[in-house]
Structures are given as structure tokens and as C-alpha cells.
Coordinates of C-alpha atoms and ligand atoms in Angstrom, one line a residue:
X4 CA -65.4 28.4 81.7
X5 CA -68.3 29.1 79.4
X6 CA -70.2 26.3 77.6
X7 CA -69.7 28.1 74.3
X8 CA -67.3 26.0 72.1
X9 CA -65.4 28.3 69.8
X10 CA -64.7 25.3 67.6
X11 CA -68.4 25.4 66.7
X12 CA -68.5 29.0 65.6
X13 CA -68.3 29.5 61.8
X14 CA -68.0 33.1 60.9
X15 CA -68.0 34.2 57.2
X16 CA -64.6 34.7 55.5
X17 CA -65.3 38.4 55.4
X18 CA -65.8 38.5 59.2
X19 CA -62.5 36.7 59.6
X20 CA -60.7 39.0 57.3
X21 CA -61.9 42.2 59.0
X22 CA -61.2 40.7 62.5
X23 CA -57.7 39.7 61.4
X24 CA -56.9 43.1 60.1
X25 CA -58.0 44.9 63.3
X26 CA -56.0 42.5 65.3
X27 CA -52.9 42.9 63.1
X28 CA -53.2 46.7 63.8
X29 CA -53.1 46.0 67.5
X30 CA -56.8 46.2 68.3
X31 CA -59.3 43.6 69.7
X32 CA -61.9 42.3 67.4
X33 CA -64.9 40.5 69.0
X34 CA -68.2 39.0 67.8
X35 CA -71.1 39.7 70.2
X36 CA -74.8 39.4 70.3
X37 CA -77.0 37.7 67.7
X38 CA -74.3 35.7 66.0
X39 CA -73.0 33.9 69.1
X40 CA -76.4 33.6 70.7
X41 CA -77.9 32.0 67.5
X42 CA -74.9 29.7 67.1
X43 CA -75.4 28.4 70.6
X44 CA -79.1 28.0 70.3
X45 CA -78.5 25.9 67.2
X46 CA -75.7 24.0 68.9
X47 CA -77.9 22.9 71.8
X48 CA -80.7 22.0 69.3
X49 CA -83.6 23.8 70.9
X50 CA -84.4 25.6 67.6
X51 CA -83.2 23.4 64.8
X52 CA -85.0 25.5 62.2
X53 CA -83.1 28.7 63.2
X54 CA -81.4 30.2 60.1
X55 CA -77.6 30.5 60.0
X56 CA -76.5 33.3 62.4
X57 CA -75.6 36.6 60.8
X58 CA -72.0 37.6 61.3
X59 CA -72.3 41.2 60.2
X60 CA -71.4 42.8 63.5
X61 CA -68.0 43.2 65.1
X62 CA -67.0 45.0 68.3
X63 CA -63.6 46.5 68.9
X64 CA -61.6 48.9 70.9
X65 CA -60.6 50.7 67.7
X66 CA -62.3 54.1 67.4
X67 CA -64.3 54.9 64.3
X68 CA -61.6 57.1 62.9
X69 CA -59.1 54.2 63.3
X70 CA -61.5 51.8 61.6
X71 CA -61.9 54.2 58.6
X72 CA -58.2 54.6 58.4
X73 CA -57.6 50.8 58.4
X74 CA -60.0 49.8 55.7
X75 CA -60.1 51.1 52.2
X76 CA -63.9 51.0 51.8
X77 CA -66.0 52.2 54.7
X78 CA -69.3 54.0 55.2
X79 CA -69.7 56.1 58.3
X80 CA -73.3 54.8 59.1
X81 CA -73.4 55.8 62.7
X82 CA -70.1 57.3 63.8
X83 CA -71.7 59.3 66.6
X84 CA -72.7 56.0 68.3
X85 CA -69.5 54.3 67.2
X86 CA -70.4 52.4 64.1
X87 CA -68.6 52.2 60.8
X88 CA -69.7 49.9 57.9
X89 CA -66.7 48.1 56.4
X90 CA -67.3 46.8 52.9
X91 CA -65.8 43.4 52.0
X92 CA -66.7 42.4 48.4
X93 CA -70.4 42.8 48.2
X94 CA -71.0 42.4 51.9
X95 CA -71.1 45.1 54.6
X96 CA -69.9 44.5 58.2
X97 CA -70.8 46.9 61.0
X98 CA -67.8 47.6 63.2
X99 CA -68.7 49.2 66.5
X100 CA -66.4 50.6 69.1
X101 CA -66.9 49.3 72.7
X102 CA -69.5 51.4 74.4
X103 CA -70.9 52.2 77.7
X104 CA -74.2 54.1 78.6
X105 CA -73.5 57.5 80.1
X106 CA -76.8 59.2 80.4
X107 CA -80.2 58.2 79.1
X108 CA -83.6 59.7 78.5
X109 CA -85.2 56.2 77.9
X110 CA -85.6 57.1 74.2
X111 CA -82.1 56.3 73.0
X112 CA -79.4 55.1 75.3
X113 CA -76.7 57.8 75.0
X114 CA -73.3 56.1 74.8
X115 CA -69.7 57.0 75.2
X116 CA -66.7 54.8 74.1
X117 CA -65.5 52.2 76.6
X118 CA -62.1 50.7 76.9
X119 CA -62.9 47.1 77.5
X120 CA -65.2 44.3 76.2
X121 CA -66.3 43.8 79.9
X122 CA -67.7 47.3 80.0
X123 CA -69.3 46.9 76.6
X124 CA -71.0 43.6 77.7
X125 CA -72.4 45.2 80.8
X126 CA -74.5 47.7 78.7
X127 CA -76.1 45.1 76.5
X128 CA -79.8 44.3 77.0
X129 CA -80.1 40.6 77.7
X130 CA -77.7 38.0 79.0
X131 CA -78.1 35.8 75.8
X132 CA -77.1 38.9 73.8
X133 CA -74.0 39.6 76.0
X134 CA -71.7 36.7 75.0
X135 CA -68.5 37.7 73.2
X136 CA -65.9 35.6 71.3
X137 CA -62.5 36.9 70.1
X138 CA -61.5 34.8 67.1
X139 CA -57.7 35.8 67.4
X140 CA -57.4 34.1 70.8
X141 CA -60.5 32.0 70.9
X142 CA -61.3 33.7 74.2
X143 CA -65.0 33.6 75.2
X144 CA -66.4 36.2 77.6
X145 CA -69.8 35.3 79.1
X146 CA -69.6 37.5 82.1
X147 CA -73.5 37.4 82.6
X148 CA -73.9 33.7 82.2
X149 CA -75.9 34.0 79.0
X150 CA -75.0 30.5 77.9
X151 CA -76.7 29.1 80.9
X152 CA -79.8 31.2 80.4
X153 CA -79.9 30.0 76.8
X154 CA -79.7 26.4 77.9
X155 CA -82.5 27.0 80.5
X156 CA -84.6 29.0 78.0
X157 CA -84.6 32.2 80.1
X158 CA -84.6 35.8 78.9
X159 CA -82.9 37.8 81.7
X160 CA -81.8 41.4 81.7
X161 CA -78.1 42.2 82.1
X162 CA -77.6 43.6 85.6
X163 CA -80.4 45.6 87.3
X164 CA -83.5 45.0 85.2
X165 CA -85.4 48.2 86.4
X166 CA -82.4 50.4 85.5
X167 CA -81.9 48.7 82.1
X168 CA -85.4 49.3 80.9
X169 CA -85.4 52.9 82.2
X170 CA -82.2 53.5 80.2
X171 CA -83.8 52.4 76.9
X172 CA -87.6 51.4 76.9
X173 CA -87.1 49.8 73.5
X174 CA -85.4 46.9 75.4
X175 CA -89.0 45.9 76.6
X176 CA -90.1 45.3 73.0
X177 CA -86.8 43.7 72.1
X178 CA -87.3 41.4 75.1
X179 CA -90.8 40.4 73.8
X180 CA -89.3 39.6 70.4
X181 CA -86.5 37.4 71.7
X182 CA -88.7 35.6 74.3
X183 CA -91.3 35.1 71.4
X184 CA -88.7 34.0 68.8
X185 CA -86.9 31.5 71.1
X186 CA -89.9 30.5 73.2
X187 CA -88.1 31.6 76.3
X188 CA -89.6 32.3 79.6
X189 CA -89.0 35.7 81.0
X190 CA -87.2 35.6 84.3
X191 CA -89.3 36.9 87.2
X192 CA -87.5 40.1 88.0
X193 CA -87.0 40.9 84.3
X194 CA -90.7 40.3 83.7
X195 CA -91.7 42.6 86.7
X196 CA -89.5 45.3 85.5
X197 CA -90.8 45.1 82.0
X198 CA -94.5 45.5 83.2
X199 CA -93.5 48.3 85.5
X200 CA -91.6 50.2 82.8
X201 CA -94.3 49.6 80.1
X202 CA -95.6 53.2 80.3
X203 CA -92.1 54.4 79.2
X204 CA -92.8 53.0 75.7
X205 CA -94.8 56.2 74.9
X206 CA -91.6 58.2 74.9
X207 CA -90.0 56.1 72.1
X208 CA -89.8 57.3 68.6
X209 CA -92.4 55.9 66.1
X210 CA -89.5 54.9 63.9
X211 CA -87.8 52.7 66.5
X212 CA -91.1 51.1 67.4
X213 CA -91.8 50.4 63.7
X214 CA -88.4 48.8 63.1
X215 CA -88.9 46.6 66.1
X216 CA -92.4 45.5 64.9
X217 CA -91.0 44.7 61.5
X218 CA -88.4 42.5 63.0
X219 CA -91.1 40.7 64.9
X220 CA -93.0 40.4 61.6
X221 CA -90.0 38.9 59.9
X222 CA -89.8 36.0 62.4
X223 CA -91.2 32.7 61.4
X224 CA -93.9 32.9 64.1
X225 CA -94.6 36.5 65.4
X226 CA -97.7 35.5 67.4
X227 CA -95.9 34.7 70.7
X228 CA -94.1 38.1 70.8
X229 CA -97.3 39.9 69.8
X230 CA -99.1 38.0 72.6
X231 CA -96.5 39.4 75.0
X232 CA -97.2 42.8 73.7
X233 CA -100.9 42.3 74.6
X234 CA -100.5 40.6 78.0
X235 CA -97.9 43.1 79.3
X236 CA -100.0 46.1 78.3
X237 CA -97.8 47.4 75.6
X238 CA -100.5 47.6 73.0
X239 CA -102.2 50.6 74.5
X240 CA -99.3 52.9 73.9
X241 CA -98.5 52.3 70.2
X242 CA -101.3 50.0 69.0
X243 CA -104.6 51.3 70.5
X244 CA -106.5 50.2 67.4
X245 CA -105.7 46.6 68.5
X246 CA -106.6 46.8 72.2
X247 CA -110.3 45.9 71.8
X248 CA -109.4 43.0 69.5
X249 CA -106.7 41.7 71.9
X250 CA -109.3 41.7 74.7
X251 CA -111.7 39.6 72.5
X252 CA -110.0 36.2 73.0
X253 CA -110.9 34.1 70.1
X254 CA -110.8 36.9 67.5
X255 CA -107.4 37.9 68.7
X256 CA -106.1 34.3 68.5
X257 CA -107.4 33.9 65.0
X258 CA -105.8 37.2 64.0
X259 CA -102.5 36.1 65.5
X260 CA -102.9 32.8 63.7
X261 CA -103.4 34.6 60.4
X262 CA -100.2 36.6 61.0
X263 CA -98.2 33.4 61.6
X264 CA -99.8 31.8 58.5
X265 CA -98.9 34.7 56.1
X266 CA -95.5 34.4 54.5
X267 CA -92.7 35.8 56.7
X268 CA -91.3 37.8 53.8
X269 CA -94.6 39.6 53.3
X270 CA -94.6 42.1 56.1
X271 CA -97.4 44.1 54.4
X272 CA -99.7 41.0 54.4
X273 CA -98.9 40.2 57.9
X274 CA -99.7 43.7 59.1
X275 CA -102.8 43.7 57.1
X276 CA -103.9 40.4 58.7
X277 CA -103.9 42.0 62.1
X278 CA -105.6 45.1 60.9
X279 CA -108.4 43.4 59.1
X280 CA -109.5 41.8 62.4
X281 CA -109.7 45.3 64.0
X282 CA -113.0 46.3 62.3
X283 CA -115.9 44.8 60.4
X284 CA -116.2 47.5 57.9
X285 CA -113.9 48.6 55.1
X286 CA -113.9 52.2 56.4
X287 CA -113.2 51.0 59.9
X288 CA -110.4 48.8 58.7
X289 CA -108.9 51.5 56.6
X290 CA -109.1 54.1 59.5
X291 CA -107.4 51.7 61.9
X292 CA -104.6 51.1 59.4
X293 CA -104.2 54.7 58.6
X294 CA -103.9 55.8 62.2
X295 CA -101.7 53.0 63.3
X296 CA -99.3 53.2 60.4
X297 CA -99.0 57.0 60.6
X298 CA -98.2 56.8 64.3
X299 CA -95.4 54.3 63.4
X300 CA -94.1 56.6 60.7
X301 CA -94.5 54.1 57.9
X302 CA -93.5 55.5 54.5
X303 CA -96.4 57.0 52.6
X304 CA -96.2 54.2 50.0
X305 CA -96.3 51.4 52.7
X306 CA -99.0 53.2 54.7
X307 CA -101.2 53.6 51.6
X308 CA -100.7 50.1 50.4
X309 CA -101.4 48.4 53.7
X310 CA -104.5 50.6 54.1
X311 CA -105.7 49.6 50.7
X312 CA -105.2 45.9 51.7
X313 CA -107.2 46.5 54.9
X314 CA -110.0 48.3 53.0
X315 CA -110.2 45.9 50.1
X316 CA -110.1 42.7 52.2
X317 CA -113.9 42.3 51.9
X318 CA -116.0 42.0 49.8
X319 CA -114.0 39.3 48.1
X320 CA -114.7 37.1 45.0
X321 CA -115.4 33.4 44.8
X322 CA -114.6 30.6 42.3
X323 CA -118.3 30.4 41.3
X324 CA -118.7 34.1 40.5
X325 CA -118.9 35.0 36.8
X326 CA -115.8 36.0 34.7
X327 CA -117.3 39.5 34.6
X328 CA -117.4 39.6 38.4
X329 CA -113.8 38.5 38.5
X330 CA -112.9 41.3 36.1
X331 CA -114.8 43.9 38.1
X332 CA -113.0 42.7 41.3
X333 CA -109.6 42.9 39.6
X334 CA -110.4 46.4 38.3
X335 CA -111.4 47.5 41.8
X336 CA -108.3 46.1 43.6
X337 CA -105.6 46.7 40.9
X338 CA -102.1 45.5 41.7
X339 CA -103.1 44.4 45.2
X340 CA -104.9 41.3 44.0
X341 CA -102.2 38.8 44.8
X342 CA -101.6 40.0 48.3
X343 CA -105.4 40.0 48.9
X344 CA -105.3 36.3 48.1
X345 CA -102.4 35.8 50.4
X346 CA -104.4 37.6 53.1
X347 CA -107.4 35.3 52.6
X348 CA -105.2 32.2 52.5
X349 CA -103.6 33.3 55.8
X350 CA -107.0 33.7 57.4
X351 CA -108.2 30.4 56.0
X352 CA -105.0 28.5 57.2
X353 CA -105.4 30.0 60.7
X354 CA -109.0 28.7 60.7
X355 CA -107.7 25.3 59.7
X356 CA -110.4 24.9 57.1
X357 CA -109.1 22.7 54.3
X358 CA -112.1 23.2 52.2
X359 CA -111.9 27.0 52.4
X360 CA -108.3 26.6 51.3
X361 CA -109.2 24.5 48.3
X362 CA -112.0 26.9 47.3
X363 CA -109.5 29.8 47.5
X364 CA -107.1 28.0 45.4
X365 CA -109.7 27.4 42.8
X366 CA -110.7 31.1 42.9
X367 CA -107.2 32.2 42.5
X368 CA -106.7 30.0 39.5
X369 CA -109.8 31.4 37.8
X370 CA -108.9 35.0 38.6
X371 CA -105.4 34.4 37.4
X372 CA -106.6 32.9 34.1
X373 CA -108.9 35.9 33.7
X374 CA -106.1 38.3 34.2
X375 CA -103.8 36.5 31.8
X376 CA -106.4 37.1 29.1
X377 CA -105.2 40.7 29.5
X378 CA -108.7 42.4 29.5
X379 CA -109.0 46.2 29.9
X380 CA -109.3 46.7 33.7
X381 CA -108.9 50.5 33.9
X382 CA -109.4 53.6 31.8
X383 CA -105.9 53.3 30.4
X384 CA -106.8 50.1 28.8
X385 CA -110.0 51.4 27.2
X386 CA -110.0 51.7 23.4
X387 CA -111.3 55.3 23.5
X388 CA -109.9 58.2 25.5
X389 CA -111.1 61.5 26.9
X390 CA -109.9 63.3 23.8
X391 CA -112.2 61.1 21.6
X392 CA -115.2 62.3 23.7
X393 CA -114.1 65.9 23.4
X394 CA -113.9 65.4 19.7
X395 CA -117.6 64.3 19.8
X396 CA -118.5 67.7 21.1
X397 CA -118.5 67.0 24.9
X398 CA -117.3 70.0 27.0
X399 CA -114.4 69.2 29.4
X400 CA -115.3 68.4 33.0
X401 CA -115.9 65.5 35.4
X402 CA -118.7 64.3 33.1
X403 CA -116.1 63.1 30.6
X404 CA -114.6 60.8 33.2
X405 CA -118.0 59.6 34.2
X406 CA -118.8 58.6 30.6
X407 CA -115.4 56.8 30.3
X408 CA -116.2 54.9 33.5
X409 CA -119.5 53.9 32.1
X410 CA -117.8 52.6 28.9
X411 CA -115.3 50.7 31.1
X412 CA -118.2 49.2 33.0
X413 CA -119.5 47.8 29.7
X414 CA -116.1 46.5 28.7
X415 CA -115.6 44.8 32.1
X416 CA -119.0 43.1 31.5
X417 CA -117.9 42.1 27.9
X418 CA -114.3 42.6 26.9
X419 CA -115.3 42.0 23.2
X420 CA -116.8 45.5 23.4
X421 CA -113.4 47.1 23.8
X422 CA -113.3 48.3 20.1
X423 CA -112.9 51.9 19.1
X424 CA -115.8 52.4 16.7
X425 CA -118.6 50.6 18.7
X426 CA -117.4 52.4 21.8
X427 CA -117.6 55.8 20.1
X428 CA -121.1 54.9 18.8
X429 CA -122.1 54.0 22.4
X430 CA -120.5 57.3 23.6
X431 CA -122.7 59.2 21.1
X432 CA -125.8 57.5 22.3
X433 CA -125.0 58.2 25.9
X434 CA -124.3 61.8 25.2
X435 CA -127.6 62.1 23.3
X436 CA -129.5 60.5 26.3
X437 CA -127.7 63.0 28.6
X438 CA -128.6 66.0 26.6
X439 CA -132.2 64.8 26.2
X440 CA -132.4 64.5 30.0
X441 CA -130.9 68.0 30.3
X442 CA -133.6 69.4 27.8
X443 CA -136.4 67.6 29.5
X444 CA -135.7 69.3 32.8
X445 CA -138.5 71.8 33.8
X446 CA -137.2 75.3 33.0
X447 CA -137.8 77.0 36.3
X448 CA -136.1 74.3 38.5
X449 CA -132.3 74.8 38.6
X450 CA -130.2 71.8 37.5
X451 CA -128.9 69.9 40.5
X452 CA -125.5 70.9 41.6
X453 CA -125.2 74.0 39.4
X454 CA -123.5 75.8 42.3
X455 CA -126.1 78.7 42.5
X456 CA -127.5 79.4 45.9
X457 CA -131.2 78.6 46.4
X458 CA -133.5 81.6 46.1
X459 CA -134.0 83.0 49.6
X460 CA -137.9 83.4 49.8
Ligands
LIG28 P1 -81.2 40.0 65.5 O1 -81.2 38.5 65.3 O2 -82.6 40.6 65.7 O3 -80.3 40.8 64.6 P2 -79.4 40.8 67.5 O4 -79.1 40.3 68.9 O5 -78.3 40.7 66.6 O6 -80.7 40.1 67.0 P3 -79.3 43.6 67.0 O7 -80.4 44.6 67.1 O8 -78.7 43.3 65.7 O9 -79.8 42.3 67.7 O10 -78.2 44.1 68.0 C1 -76.9 43.4 68.1 C2 -76.6 43.4 69.6 O11 -76.5 44.8 70.1 C3 -77.6 42.7 70.6 O12 -77.4 41.4 70.6 C4 -77.3 43.4 71.9 O13 -76.2 42.8 72.5 C5 -77.0 44.8 71.5 N1 -78.1 45.7 71.5 C6 -78.9 46.1 70.4 N2 -79.8 47.0 70.8 C7 -79.7 47.2 72.1 C8 -80.4 48.0 73.0 N3 -81.4 48.8 72.7 N4 -79.9 48.0 74.3 C9 -78.9 47.2 74.7 N5 -78.2 46.5 73.8 C10 -78.6 46.4 72.6
LIG29 MG1 -78.3 41.5 64.5

């Protein structure tokens, strides 16, 4: 008799509809995993702030082709591992056929279909994730005493821990995430098996490790799981850029504090707040970001953006800087400006410095006001274009861009100068100075960078 009370499980209407339809066709429909676990954690009150459990997963003895036949709107999202997405209104539910592990290489557990919920439960990773409920009969299956472990706050592998991690090394990282999220202690044998299996992490794919990291980063407080990554030796395999930082004690704790303090929906900022602690220099931070994010197969767009955040973190602006300095900073950071503030807020919050926080607020207010004045911050906003300079007789080449940048520099200093005629006048003046400099160069010394080899004498 499990402690799980079906009367306290409240699946969505969509979940109920899909389960009822499977049952009416003669199949079993079960909820397993996250939904039951989270509902029970909420019921016993150890994590009152836990969000409503997600009911988007069903487990059944129906085969994928049966599921596709039974429901009018389906998407074959992972038929080879038994999963069909069933659409209900605007919502999608993943319906997965009972499975068992057949053979494994530790990268992905290779699965075959199974006939019973019992077999299916025995291939799940942790006891807390292996509780099933069948709405049609209100039967609860808790073969591995997951409810008791949840009550005791214990993360325990299902069955033989050594074998379970060897089947799929990702379970180690999943374990850190659940232990961190629920603040559970890792059961002794499970813990030993995790540490022993940790070298197997290198064999995982970057994509799976990334998705796992992003789930940690979406939790309210990622630091506990990340600390487990560090203490169990998992950083060396996928996060070598963080190993030195993690060994540094205080700096690591501040970095983890900043991750927690950054908004949970802002994965980019959270990742950046770890990376900025990895090096003192902009180049060092950018290099750490670039190598770590490539290894984890982040999209080019995400990798470039987070690398930019890491590089641009410092130097920063202050409330007491001039408006021109605020504009120059805005020009150099572009659309990253708000996230850079989030990053600095996270670091300040982690340091528990109320004055720093107030100063940052004042700075952000001034920078925002400056930006709302809509000054020209890039060449696109400049009142003269490259063609205007060519019309003044300049020859095409990099020098045109250099001149435009000089004009932009003047406009950043004083936005009132962003008027076509005065800028053209200034351009003429600069071109003239440039050609005077050219003319005054001694005739027998080659101009710098003319591409000709030095005379060989
Ligand atoms: P979350 O709140 O992160 O969604 P979850 O428990 O629902 O947690 P999912 O990744 O959605 O986690 O997986 C659903 C269920 O599938 C898990 O509860 C677990 O029973 C099982 N599961 C998922 N991945 C694995 C794995 N690698 N090995 C064994 N079982 C797994
Ligand atoms: Mg889930």
C-alpha cells in the first residue's frame, strides 16, 4: 500500500481525455515520473514553492502505431523509442509505450517495448521517478518504494546502482539535478556508484549534456546541483574551463550565488554568470565561453550571444559617468545591454551588497533614459553614409569605414552633431587632413601597409 493518495492527484483535462480514450480501446494508461513525484513532494509539504506538476507524459502498453491510429492529431516525435505526441487543443502530450533496456553503450539506453508497467518501472532511473498511477482504476504502483524515499528526502537508483549508471551515464547528471532541486541526500550506494561511473560522462553526446545543464539552469536554485557536479568530479569531463574556479572556494561560491540570483528564465545570463568568473580578462572569458559552449553544441546564435555577454561584462558603466560615456557603452554592447545589467545585478545580489544594488539601479535608469532619447549608436543611425563619402571623392576601401567611425565617435560625444551638412563638412576636413598627411610623407619611404615587400639589401 503506497502512501500516494490518488485523490490528491489532479491531472489536466487533456491528460484525462487521452487516458480515457486509451483505456476505452482496451489499453492501460499510466502517469509515471515527474508528475507523480512532484505531486507527492507538494503533498508532503517539503517544497511548498514547487510549481504545478506537468502532466504531459503518459505511459501505455499501446504501441506507437496503435496510438497514431487512435488519435486524430499525432506527431511521431520519437517512434523508435516509443514516443508519439498526441495533440489535444493547443497542448501536446507525449504517449510512450512501456519499455525495457535491452542493450546499452552508456550513451543512450537502447530500449525495446515491454508488456507491463512493472517492467517499465524497473528501467527508470530513480525510485522517486518510478511511481505510476492508473487513473482508470486508481491503482498506484510504487514497486521501488519511491514514496518512502521522497518522504525521507533520499535520491536512490532503481535496482543495482552500478548497472543503472553504466546503462546510461546521463543518469548521473540527472541525479545531481534531482538531488539539487529537492535538496535530497544521495543514498550511499547510489552516491558511490555515481562517483565510480563519473568517467563515463565523457562518452555522452554534447547535446544531451547541454539539455541537462539547461534543465538545471531553469530550476529556481541551480547552485546545489552544480556544486554536486563539482564535488563528484563531473566538471572535468564537460566543463574543464570551470575546474580551476570550482577549486577556488570563495570565487566558486560567489559564482554559484550569482547563478541563483539571475532570473531562472534567463539561461543565457545564468550561464554567463558562471563564465565571467572563469577569467579576469575579456579575452579569457570569451575563450572559456566559446570552448565550453561549442563542446556542448549550443546553437551558433546562443554561443555567440553568451560569449558576447562574457566578453562585454567588464569594463562596465557607472551612474556617475557622463551621458557620452553611457552612449559609448551602449554603442559597444548593442542589444546585450539589458542582459549585461542582469548579469551585474546577479553578481551584486550574490555579494549581498545593498549599496551596489542601488547604484546599479541608478545606473540602469540613467542608461535607459539615454537610450530612450534614441541617439545614433551605430553607423546605420549616422546622418551620412558611405556613398556620401564616395561622392566627396574618396576611393572605396576600409578607409571609408574608418572615417564613418570617426564621425560616429563625434556623434556619440554630442548627438546634436548628427546632421547631414555639418557631418559632410567635417568629412571634407578629415579627408583633407588625410591627404595632407599623405603628401607630407617623405617620397622614398614606402607608405605603411602598402603591401609591397621591403627592399632586400
Ligand atoms: P522534469 O521535472 O525534469 O521533467 P521528469 O522526472 O519528468 O522531471 P523527464 O526527463 O521528463 O523527467 O523524464 C520522465 C521520466 O522518464 C522520469 O521521471 C524517469 O522515470 C524517466 N527517465 C527519463 N530519462 C531517463 C533516463 N535517462 N533513464 C531512466 N529513466 C529516465
Ligand atoms: Mg518531465
